[in-house]
XYZ file of C-alpha atoms in Angstrom:
675
model
C -0.833 2.530 -37.245
C 0.828 0.178 -34.834
C 3.068 -2.627 -35.954
C 4.024 -5.899 -34.272
C 6.917 -5.627 -32.240
C 9.960 -7.999 -32.681
C 9.748 -11.051 -30.210
C 12.621 -9.351 -28.248
C 10.377 -6.325 -27.747
C 7.242 -8.399 -26.703
C 5.897 -6.933 -23.469
C 6.373 -9.218 -20.532
C 3.068 -10.582 -18.877
C 2.019 -8.604 -15.502
C 2.106 -10.556 -12.226
C -0.978 -12.689 -12.026
C -2.484 -13.023 -8.554
C -5.764 -14.106 -6.877
C -6.668 -12.394 -3.594
C -7.100 -15.642 -1.358
C -6.985 -16.756 2.391
C -9.575 -17.924 4.599
C -10.057 -20.215 7.678
C -6.607 -20.863 8.967
C -2.915 -20.490 7.925
C -2.847 -23.930 6.994
C -5.984 -24.130 4.838
C -4.658 -20.823 3.252
C -1.224 -22.326 2.378
C -2.721 -25.328 0.798
C -4.802 -22.737 -1.380
C -1.646 -20.677 -2.143
C 0.478 -23.862 -3.288
C -2.672 -25.202 -5.591
C -2.787 -21.724 -7.281
C 0.823 -21.401 -7.758
C 0.761 -24.755 -9.282
C -1.641 -23.598 -11.635
C 0.447 -20.860 -13.086
C -0.199 -17.979 -10.628
C 2.925 -15.886 -10.506
C 2.330 -14.069 -7.380
C 0.605 -14.252 -3.994
C -2.172 -11.974 -2.763
C -2.890 -12.480 0.917
C -6.280 -11.725 2.490
C -6.240 -11.371 6.264
C -9.351 -11.669 8.242
C -10.814 -8.563 10.030
C -9.473 -9.162 13.538
C -5.901 -9.392 11.966
C -6.675 -6.218 9.988
C -7.912 -4.285 12.957
C -5.598 -5.566 15.625
C -7.416 -8.077 17.694
C -6.667 -11.549 18.702
C -9.252 -14.427 17.888
C -10.431 -14.493 21.369
C -11.247 -10.775 21.789
C -15.099 -9.908 22.142
C -15.006 -7.814 18.994
C -13.530 -10.761 16.951
C -16.608 -12.994 17.432
C -17.954 -14.145 14.197
C -15.275 -12.732 12.229
C -12.300 -15.172 12.623
C -11.267 -16.534 9.149
C -14.217 -15.241 7.360
C -12.949 -12.717 4.659
C -9.255 -13.847 5.044
C -6.766 -15.613 7.143
C -6.029 -15.053 10.700
C -2.601 -14.452 11.625
C -2.021 -13.958 15.150
C 1.815 -14.534 15.782
C 4.907 -15.810 14.139
C 3.692 -19.276 14.227
C 0.933 -18.509 12.029
C 3.065 -16.797 9.568
C 5.365 -19.636 9.645
C 2.313 -21.983 8.776
C 1.016 -19.435 6.061
C 4.252 -19.767 4.106
C 5.324 -23.193 4.724
C 7.182 -24.695 1.901
C 6.790 -21.389 -0.303
C 10.288 -19.791 -0.943
C 9.760 -16.033 0.249
C 13.214 -15.057 -1.550
C 11.648 -16.123 -4.631
C 7.925 -14.793 -4.156
C 6.326 -11.630 -4.986
C 3.901 -11.278 -2.101
C 1.082 -8.556 -1.818
C -0.384 -8.275 1.623
C -3.693 -6.485 1.816
C -3.174 -4.941 5.195
C -3.331 -1.429 6.514
C -3.536 -0.483 10.205
C -1.440 -3.343 11.261
C 0.770 -3.419 8.148
C 4.001 -2.695 10.044
C 3.269 -5.739 12.231
C 2.424 -8.183 9.428
C 5.630 -7.157 7.511
C 7.584 -7.696 10.724
C 6.217 -11.174 11.077
C 6.897 -11.694 7.157
C 10.583 -10.602 7.580
C 11.183 -12.611 10.850
C 9.838 -15.705 9.060
C 12.198 -15.096 6.168
C 15.019 -14.675 8.548
C 14.316 -18.178 10.129
C 14.700 -19.717 6.702
C 17.993 -17.947 6.071
C 16.828 -15.666 3.255
C 18.478 -12.391 2.437
C 15.817 -9.700 3.619
C 17.036 -7.089 1.127
C 15.915 -9.554 -1.741
C 12.195 -9.724 -0.478
C 9.967 -8.570 -3.134
C 6.272 -7.659 -2.560
C 3.803 -4.914 -1.218
C 1.933 -3.943 1.973
C -1.058 -2.091 1.004
C -0.492 0.328 3.961
C -2.892 3.073 2.885
C -4.660 4.373 5.883
C -6.360 7.459 4.389
C -8.672 5.305 2.141
C -9.608 3.172 5.213
C -11.183 6.288 6.717
C -13.077 6.749 3.577
C -14.062 3.502 2.492
C -12.895 -0.055 4.272
C -12.946 1.104 7.765
C -10.101 -1.036 9.146
C -8.164 1.898 10.509
C -7.569 1.805 14.459
C -5.370 4.841 15.435
C -5.960 8.620 14.445
C -4.624 9.961 11.482
C -1.361 11.388 12.627
C -0.049 8.242 14.331
C -1.351 6.207 11.395
C 0.744 8.340 9.084
C 3.786 7.957 11.450
C 3.485 4.176 11.015
C 3.467 4.527 7.315
C 6.536 6.910 7.353
C 8.428 4.672 9.437
C 7.807 1.722 7.064
C 8.834 3.634 4.106
C 12.065 4.915 5.837
C 13.041 1.496 6.953
C 12.309 -0.569 3.899
C 13.963 1.750 1.443
C 17.341 0.682 2.933
C 16.749 -2.759 4.616
C 14.228 -4.168 1.867
C 14.896 -2.040 -1.292
C 12.604 -4.265 -3.372
C 9.467 -3.872 -1.160
C 6.673 -1.597 -1.908
C 5.895 -0.233 1.639
C 2.822 1.441 0.780
C 0.219 0.932 -1.945
C -1.989 3.882 -2.444
C -5.392 2.671 -3.056
C -7.910 4.276 -5.340
C -9.605 0.819 -5.645
C -11.739 1.450 -2.583
C -12.409 4.920 -3.501
C -14.242 3.885 -6.656
C -16.382 1.434 -4.762
C -17.197 4.243 -2.179
C -18.630 6.369 -4.955
C -15.583 8.197 -6.505
C -15.829 9.475 -9.980
C -12.701 8.958 -12.213
C -11.614 12.428 -11.398
C -12.261 11.980 -7.462
C -10.328 8.765 -7.677
C -7.402 10.082 -9.379
C -7.256 13.161 -7.179
C -7.783 11.402 -3.801
C -5.194 9.077 -4.413
C -2.679 11.483 -5.664
C -3.341 13.523 -2.817
C -2.791 10.625 -0.344
C 0.466 10.038 -2.199
C 1.572 13.516 -1.443
C 0.581 13.288 2.220
C 2.833 10.152 2.257
C 5.810 11.665 0.567
C 5.672 14.769 2.444
C 5.599 13.048 5.774
C 8.601 10.837 4.911
C 10.571 14.108 3.447
C 9.809 16.171 6.360
C 10.814 13.263 9.116
C 14.270 13.744 8.024
C 14.904 9.889 8.099
C 15.758 9.533 4.296
C 18.361 11.919 2.912
C 17.252 14.124 -0.106
C 19.698 12.133 -2.386
C 17.913 8.943 -1.709
C 14.397 10.315 -2.248
C 14.059 9.111 -5.656
C 14.351 5.719 -4.294
C 11.384 6.369 -1.940
C 9.159 7.695 -4.942
C 10.234 4.506 -6.951
C 8.942 2.262 -4.186
C 5.425 3.923 -3.821
C 2.845 1.750 -5.816
C -0.677 2.129 -6.442
C -3.756 -0.205 -6.492
C -6.380 0.689 -8.738
C -10.009 -0.176 -9.623
C -11.232 -0.964 -13.152
C -14.840 -0.488 -13.600
C -16.881 -1.771 -16.436
C -16.710 1.455 -18.597
C -13.482 0.425 -19.777
C -12.786 3.077 -22.268
C -13.034 5.834 -19.477
C -11.184 3.359 -17.225
C -8.181 3.270 -19.591
C -7.970 7.057 -20.161
C -8.124 7.207 -16.271
C -4.858 5.161 -16.331
C -3.216 7.291 -18.842
C -4.197 10.330 -16.610
C -2.985 8.776 -13.680
C 0.430 8.240 -15.429
C 0.876 11.694 -16.647
C -0.146 13.266 -13.425
C 2.258 11.045 -11.480
C 5.165 11.957 -13.767
C 4.612 15.717 -13.311
C 4.115 15.553 -9.738
C 7.146 13.674 -8.757
C 9.320 15.765 -11.149
C 7.962 19.189 -10.081
C 7.056 18.819 -6.308
C 9.810 16.337 -5.351
C 12.566 17.018 -8.119
C 13.002 13.404 -9.070
C 15.152 13.414 -12.197
C 15.165 9.704 -13.088
C 12.291 8.726 -15.325
C 12.528 5.102 -13.871
C 11.959 6.253 -10.408
C 8.964 8.422 -11.758
C 7.216 5.370 -13.382
C 3.650 4.949 -12.198
C 3.659 1.457 -10.984
C 0.281 0.056 -10.292
C -1.729 -3.291 -9.654
C -5.298 -4.024 -10.253
C -8.308 -5.771 -8.594
C -11.286 -5.176 -10.957
C -14.562 -4.208 -9.515
C -15.846 -6.483 -7.121
C -18.813 -4.476 -5.789
C -19.895 -4.148 -9.452
C -20.530 -7.884 -9.420
C -24.268 -8.741 -9.419
C -26.139 -11.300 -7.361
C -28.724 -11.358 -10.298
C -27.611 -13.307 -13.231
C -24.198 -13.803 -11.878
C -22.953 -15.408 -14.854
C -22.807 -12.003 -16.404
C -19.898 -11.129 -14.003
C -17.429 -13.194 -16.204
C -17.827 -10.561 -19.154
C -17.721 -7.777 -16.790
C -14.606 -8.979 -15.299
C -12.952 -9.608 -18.922
C -13.828 -6.021 -19.872
C -12.678 -4.496 -16.552
C -9.302 -6.451 -17.314
C -9.030 -5.035 -20.590
C -9.219 -1.500 -19.474
C -5.805 -1.980 -17.538
C -4.231 -4.107 -20.025
C -4.666 -2.717 -23.502
C -2.694 0.538 -23.246
C 1.026 -0.452 -23.102
C 2.112 2.919 -21.728
C -0.082 2.648 -18.893
C -0.497 -1.090 -18.318
C -0.815 -2.553 -14.736
C 2.088 -4.469 -13.962
C -0.042 -6.889 -11.280
C -3.730 -8.257 -12.026
C -6.133 -9.748 -9.524
C -9.316 -10.862 -10.663
C -12.514 -11.455 -8.658
C -14.469 -14.627 -9.033
C -17.945 -14.642 -10.768
C -19.533 -15.664 -7.588
C -18.319 -13.231 -5.168
C -21.536 -11.344 -4.856
C -23.063 -14.571 -3.723
C -20.436 -15.584 -1.038
C -16.849 -16.817 -0.654
C -15.485 -18.397 -3.957
C -14.174 -21.953 -4.265
C -10.712 -22.909 -5.671
C -12.281 -23.614 -9.094
C -13.953 -20.349 -9.146
C -10.458 -18.576 -8.545
C -8.944 -21.058 -11.145
C -11.388 -19.711 -13.821
C -10.417 -15.945 -12.976
C -6.847 -16.935 -13.423
C -7.349 -18.634 -16.638
C -9.076 -15.523 -17.850
C -5.656 -13.537 -17.382
C -3.581 -16.374 -18.931
C -5.737 -16.486 -22.179
C -5.255 -12.635 -22.673
C -1.685 -12.743 -21.845
C -0.444 -15.945 -23.724
C -3.241 -16.578 -26.485
C -3.769 -13.090 -27.737
C -1.286 -10.849 -29.515
C -1.975 -7.925 -27.233
C 1.779 -7.771 -25.665
C 3.095 -7.839 -29.265
C 2.470 -4.258 -30.024
C 3.302 -0.749 -28.913
C 0.640 1.507 -27.358
C -2.627 1.119 -29.382
C -3.784 4.526 -28.390
C -0.886 6.910 -29.053
C -2.425 9.796 -31.423
C -6.064 8.984 -30.716
C -7.742 12.333 -30.677
C -10.500 10.787 -28.727
C -8.354 9.316 -25.971
C -6.274 12.486 -25.900
C -9.260 14.604 -25.265
C -10.773 12.292 -22.447
C -7.342 12.078 -20.754
C -7.010 15.935 -20.624
C -10.507 16.222 -19.315
C -9.797 13.851 -16.556
C -5.969 15.629 -15.938
C -7.918 19.062 -15.707
C -10.660 17.827 -13.320
C -8.131 15.772 -11.071
C -5.935 18.880 -10.854
C -8.662 21.126 -9.610
C -9.922 18.714 -6.942
C -6.095 18.186 -5.813
C -5.813 21.900 -5.460
C -9.007 21.943 -3.284
C -7.630 19.205 -0.896
C -4.278 21.120 -0.810
C -5.976 24.419 0.202
C -7.723 22.512 3.070
C -4.208 21.459 4.175
C -3.854 18.015 2.509
C -5.353 14.664 2.693
C -5.175 14.064 6.425
C -6.899 17.346 7.011
C -9.492 16.498 4.200
C -10.178 13.240 6.165
C -10.629 14.929 9.615
C -12.884 17.620 8.152
C -15.173 14.978 6.652
C -14.734 16.723 3.245
C -13.590 13.704 1.223
C -15.988 11.304 2.900
C -18.773 13.502 2.320
C -17.938 13.879 -1.261
C -17.798 9.969 -1.884
C -21.185 9.581 -0.186
C -22.804 12.070 -2.087
C -21.243 10.714 -5.401
C -22.494 7.075 -4.560
C -25.883 8.419 -3.696
C -25.980 9.942 -7.354
C -24.785 6.675 -8.745
C -27.443 4.857 -6.892
C -30.051 7.054 -8.245
C -29.011 6.694 -11.577
C -29.279 2.947 -11.478
C -32.735 3.095 -9.862
C -33.898 5.354 -12.365
C -32.762 3.117 -15.168
C -30.333 5.913 -16.321
C -27.482 3.541 -15.723
C -28.173 0.256 -17.106
C -27.163 -2.937 -15.095
C -27.993 -6.019 -17.191
C -29.975 -8.515 -15.492
C -30.746 -5.977 -12.650
C -32.531 -2.991 -13.933
C -32.977 -4.311 -17.254
C -33.055 -7.703 -19.432
C -34.002 -9.327 -16.157
C -35.784 -12.305 -17.585
C -33.723 -15.375 -17.330
C -33.370 -19.150 -17.602
C -32.828 -21.248 -14.704
C -28.946 -20.946 -14.021
C -27.017 -24.360 -13.854
C -24.153 -22.671 -12.064
C -26.487 -21.768 -9.150
C -28.797 -24.756 -9.074
C -27.487 -25.858 -5.852
C -26.606 -22.438 -4.423
C -25.278 -23.826 -1.055
C -22.646 -25.693 -3.164
C -21.841 -22.832 -5.583
C -19.714 -20.862 -2.718
C -17.380 -21.776 -0.060
C -18.484 -21.908 3.639
C -15.995 -21.433 6.495
C -16.376 -23.929 9.011
C -17.669 -22.371 12.404
C -15.157 -24.578 14.295
C -12.335 -22.446 12.817
C -13.086 -19.579 15.184
C -12.918 -21.935 18.187
C -9.753 -23.619 17.097
C -8.158 -20.270 16.540
C -9.182 -19.195 19.991
C -7.645 -22.110 21.598
C -4.565 -22.026 19.433
C -3.850 -18.406 20.493
C -4.402 -19.256 24.351
C -2.150 -22.110 23.926
C 0.601 -20.148 22.231
C 0.382 -17.396 24.964
C 0.714 -20.181 27.675
C 3.594 -22.020 26.149
C 5.958 -18.937 25.112
C 8.514 -17.594 27.235
C 6.955 -14.679 29.031
C 10.150 -12.376 29.612
C 11.053 -11.488 26.207
C 7.284 -10.778 25.409
C 7.395 -8.321 28.172
C 10.606 -6.780 27.189
C 9.593 -6.273 23.764
C 6.092 -4.766 24.559
C 7.794 -2.194 26.877
C 10.295 -1.245 24.217
C 7.293 -0.622 21.813
C 5.675 1.537 24.436
C 8.586 3.526 25.115
C 9.513 3.995 21.322
C 5.925 4.904 20.396
C 5.973 7.920 22.873
C 9.069 9.214 21.012
C 10.078 10.128 17.406
C 12.338 7.020 17.028
C 11.341 4.779 13.902
C 8.904 1.950 15.317
C 10.013 -0.818 13.017
C 13.008 -2.258 14.908
C 10.766 -2.510 18.106
C 8.133 -4.060 16.091
C 10.401 -6.593 14.721
C 11.495 -7.376 18.373
C 7.939 -8.144 19.238
C 7.548 -10.422 16.166
C 10.534 -12.500 17.078
C 9.536 -12.673 20.843
C 6.182 -14.289 19.973
C 4.005 -11.021 20.602
C 0.413 -11.543 19.319
C -1.536 -9.179 17.005
C -3.752 -8.038 19.720
C -0.788 -7.364 22.196
C 1.143 -5.246 19.558
C -1.879 -3.229 18.572
C -3.047 -2.994 22.232
C 0.161 -1.238 23.179
C -0.227 1.214 20.131
C -3.887 1.990 21.211
C -2.665 2.888 24.697
C -0.210 5.311 23.299
C -1.993 6.669 20.164
C -5.632 6.151 21.218
C -8.267 5.097 19.085
C -10.327 7.035 16.211
C -13.797 7.159 14.860
C -13.784 8.762 11.374
C -16.642 10.920 10.079
C -19.518 9.116 8.298
C -20.019 11.587 5.635
C -23.880 10.881 5.741
C -24.699 14.493 6.880
C -23.005 15.906 3.750
C -24.925 13.972 1.392
C -27.799 15.879 -0.215
C -30.980 14.037 -0.694
C -31.939 15.351 -4.183
C -35.679 14.917 -4.810
C -36.475 11.237 -5.474
C -39.585 11.545 -7.598
C -42.931 10.211 -7.003
C -41.930 7.005 -5.572
C -39.996 8.456 -2.867
C -42.651 10.969 -2.028
C -44.936 8.288 -1.635
C -42.742 6.496 1.019
C -42.089 9.765 2.582
C -45.750 10.211 3.243
C -46.328 6.714 4.612
C -43.416 7.488 7.050
C -45.088 10.812 8.181
C -48.622 9.224 8.759
C -47.146 6.022 10.450
C -45.089 8.397 12.844
C -48.098 10.403 13.555
C -49.932 7.003 14.448
C -47.126 6.181 16.698
C -46.879 9.532 18.370
C -43.780 10.984 16.643
C -41.370 10.894 13.976
C -40.135 7.201 13.003
C -36.811 6.730 14.243
C -34.486 4.211 12.483
C -31.147 2.961 13.821
C -28.783 1.630 11.235
C -25.859 -0.214 12.818
C -22.848 -1.965 11.694
C -21.958 -4.789 14.256
C -18.622 -6.537 14.527
C -15.411 -5.510 12.349
C -16.764 -5.160 8.994
C -15.937 -1.742 7.946
C -17.308 -1.696 4.652
C -19.746 1.027 5.320
C -20.945 2.209 1.798
C -24.095 0.362 1.825
C -25.176 1.289 5.397
C -24.344 5.006 4.505
C -26.463 4.920 1.347
C -29.290 3.296 3.448
C -28.865 5.994 6.219
C -29.119 8.834 3.352
C -32.154 7.380 1.723
C -34.015 6.728 5.006
C -33.338 10.403 5.992
C -34.685 11.449 2.651
C -37.612 9.320 3.149
C -38.510 11.260 6.249
C -37.009 8.986 9.042
C -35.107 10.347 12.004
C -31.663 8.197 11.319
C -29.470 7.101 14.051
C -26.173 6.084 12.485
C -23.085 6.106 14.616
C -20.533 4.399 12.094
C -18.671 1.085 12.045
C -17.462 -1.426 14.366
C -19.894 -1.639 16.993
C -20.493 -4.477 19.498
C -23.871 -6.124 19.680
C -24.319 -4.420 23.115
C -23.394 -1.070 21.789
C -26.118 -1.213 19.031
C -28.748 -2.426 21.773
C -27.692 0.410 24.121
C -28.357 2.968 21.130
C -31.685 1.212 20.366
C -32.704 2.004 24.077
C -31.378 5.323 24.279
C -32.738 6.654 20.983
C -36.171 4.817 21.634
C -36.098 3.713 17.987
C -38.969 1.962 15.982
C -36.861 -0.201 13.957
C -33.057 -1.784 13.857
C -31.184 -2.107 10.525
C -28.108 -4.111 10.611
C -25.518 -4.169 7.590
C -23.015 -7.151 7.552
C -20.917 -7.805 4.716
C -18.034 -10.124 6.240
C -20.072 -13.132 6.597
C -20.624 -12.840 10.473
C -24.373 -12.590 10.324
C -25.275 -15.677 12.042
C -23.183 -14.734 15.053
C -23.812 -10.921 15.340
C -27.340 -10.800 14.431
C -28.619 -13.184 16.907
C -26.421 -11.311 19.574
C -28.408 -7.897 18.872
C -31.815 -9.995 18.930
C -30.970 -11.513 22.380
C -29.722 -8.198 23.606
C -33.022 -6.153 22.414
C -35.213 -8.888 24.140
C -33.057 -8.654 27.434
C -33.408 -4.910 27.215
C -37.364 -5.198 26.734
C -37.251 -4.370 23.188
C -38.140 -7.682 21.573
C -41.287 -5.764 19.894
C -38.681 -3.466 18.016
C -38.264 -5.184 14.366
C -34.818 -5.860 13.127
C -33.949 -6.060 9.498
C -30.679 -7.168 7.856
C -28.642 -6.164 4.752
C -25.585 -7.798 3.281
C -24.165 -10.686 1.390
C -26.435 -13.230 2.827
C -27.000 -16.754 1.199
C -30.802 -17.827 0.909
C -30.106 -20.590 3.429
C -28.715 -18.140 5.916
C -31.501 -15.727 5.436
C -34.226 -18.467 6.234
C -32.435 -19.046 9.546
C -32.267 -15.337 10.306
C -36.005 -15.017 9.779
C -36.587 -18.097 11.779
C -34.812 -16.351 14.810
C -37.037 -13.198 14.379
C -35.534 -10.990 11.799
C -38.492 -9.248 9.805
C -36.599 -8.846 6.454
C -33.319 -9.597 4.956
C -31.979 -7.477 1.913
C -29.156 -8.753 -0.420
C -27.550 -7.093 -3.193
C -30.363 -8.013 -5.719
C -32.641 -5.697 -3.728
C -30.972 -2.472 -5.233
C -33.903 -0.026 -5.138
C -33.401 1.789 -1.914
C -36.686 3.524 -2.058
C -38.358 0.070 -2.243
C -36.351 -0.947 0.857
C -37.635 2.176 2.615
C -41.186 1.039 1.689
C -40.581 -2.387 3.128
C -39.138 -1.005 6.341
C -42.325 1.155 6.853
C -44.347 -2.163 6.278
C -42.156 -3.893 8.906
C -42.826 -0.929 11.375
C -46.603 -1.231 10.837
C -46.709 -4.956 11.016
C -44.872 -4.867 14.337
C -47.059 -2.268 15.833
C -50.242 -3.769 14.718
C -51.104 -0.804 12.481
C -53.796 -1.270 9.926
C -52.798 -1.643 6.196
C -52.001 1.333 3.917
C -52.138 1.576 0.558
C -48.787 0.539 -0.735
C -48.079 -2.099 1.938
C -45.986 -4.932 0.735
C -46.801 -8.754 1.074
C -44.284 -10.045 3.941
C -41.464 -12.111 2.751
C -41.908 -15.849 3.178
C -40.186 -17.300 6.467
């Protein structure tokens, strides 16, 4: 049995963070200062989608996205404002940034240099895992090859210049959100790490005798779902496999270098819009999964807020999540004990099962040529879409219980959401205009000569195998903007559109309910002279495509001809596809909060194209007040996370098509939602 450790042996608490950033650098700086004053011990910066995908605030694709899901950082002036008054040499800063990670790290370093900080002492993490962007979040920019080069160059640079910095943070977190089973999450994350380490080794930029230091700076960002026993076993399996991999494949002798270092954000997409108060206990249980086992304990934890399924959390909501961590770390006796599960037959059996499954899946990826090849072929994406479809079917059938959603859904009025508009934070629409004016002023007032020199050097170096970090630092110091830096690399590297994985996901029956909807789709198509065509569109920069992909899969299973072209489309491109494909209904998926900008733009475009009779439905995280506004502007239906039944959604879309075309009511038609 475990015995209490002596006070000297008490495990130190993990780094406590809150993922935060919104509106503007100044607003976010004020939020960071408040959180640090409340006892937060590290920063986790959320960047807005234009920053993540390499666009300035005044770019066409940035419309409606500025400051919505994070803070816009367009140049070194913004980085100065973001960290004003915060000592970077004393801070552990995590930056959730991938395609433009090199650029944001350069801005961070240049800002630290201006304050006289020793760059070699800077501590923190750039997420910088592009593989998972092709599979889940969708904030990739360049093709896999050049993207891997950017990561390689950052690793090689930081291992010498910034030895306390984690240049890449392999993210299994988003894989779980995209559907990954624990086995897939372990296997695909470790396959990604292999791709990065092989690339660094093969680049020749780091001597073999320093390779242990490269391995020591690779960190992981892991999801923790509500099945907390399985999740804890998953972390023990991760730890075991990483130790084996780094010793056997890369010959790393030091146990310290081989240590599995990971941080956690617990499962945000598992939070529910229905009965959101239940999210608090979900968050606590998920936190236990990554803290109970001392031998596989997270070294950094950030928790979502109870109301993130409703919208942007307020500072008070984030404070509540921070207090959950502090109570566990400082009030309980958890940190006083050795590992609680050593010798557990049940735990050892489950860990062995996960290890065996992960090894087999890693071998499949290796046979394909590694993680990059498995992305390009669509294999990993197809596996995730299929896994998520299975998970959705289990939830809809009631096999997987979600309290307050598909069981125990009767409820008393919730005082926390009595005034829903006050229960979340809303970004002021003026933020976007202010950011657009600010970047135009910045460009007009800077010295153009060093900007041109820096961009030309970047263009030249990008065409060679020279490390890109030094040229990027020159751009940062010269006042280059995010869009300009990324624009040059787009010219040299090109852009990329990843496989959607929808075609690889099999339907799998669906029971009587789906059969009934399939018959209604068939009959309605015959009445309109052909098969019903459904365009699923992702307008703007929102790359979270899991929901859109599941809608596309279920629509195909229901008999629709589905048009789905992937993420990051302009309203004009969506309208053009609707015209070319002669669709009967358009579905728009928006999770970034830009629905009040991008949806009306699509409606206007359809009207101008003579398709104002084609109905539009919208899905995403849309507050009730915004849903009313969208319906007033002509949207036929708005679906939010509480509408978890995909087959029911398909039935509603058939209703919409029939209403729009003046067809007689069918058995099973639903009553239209109130305007």
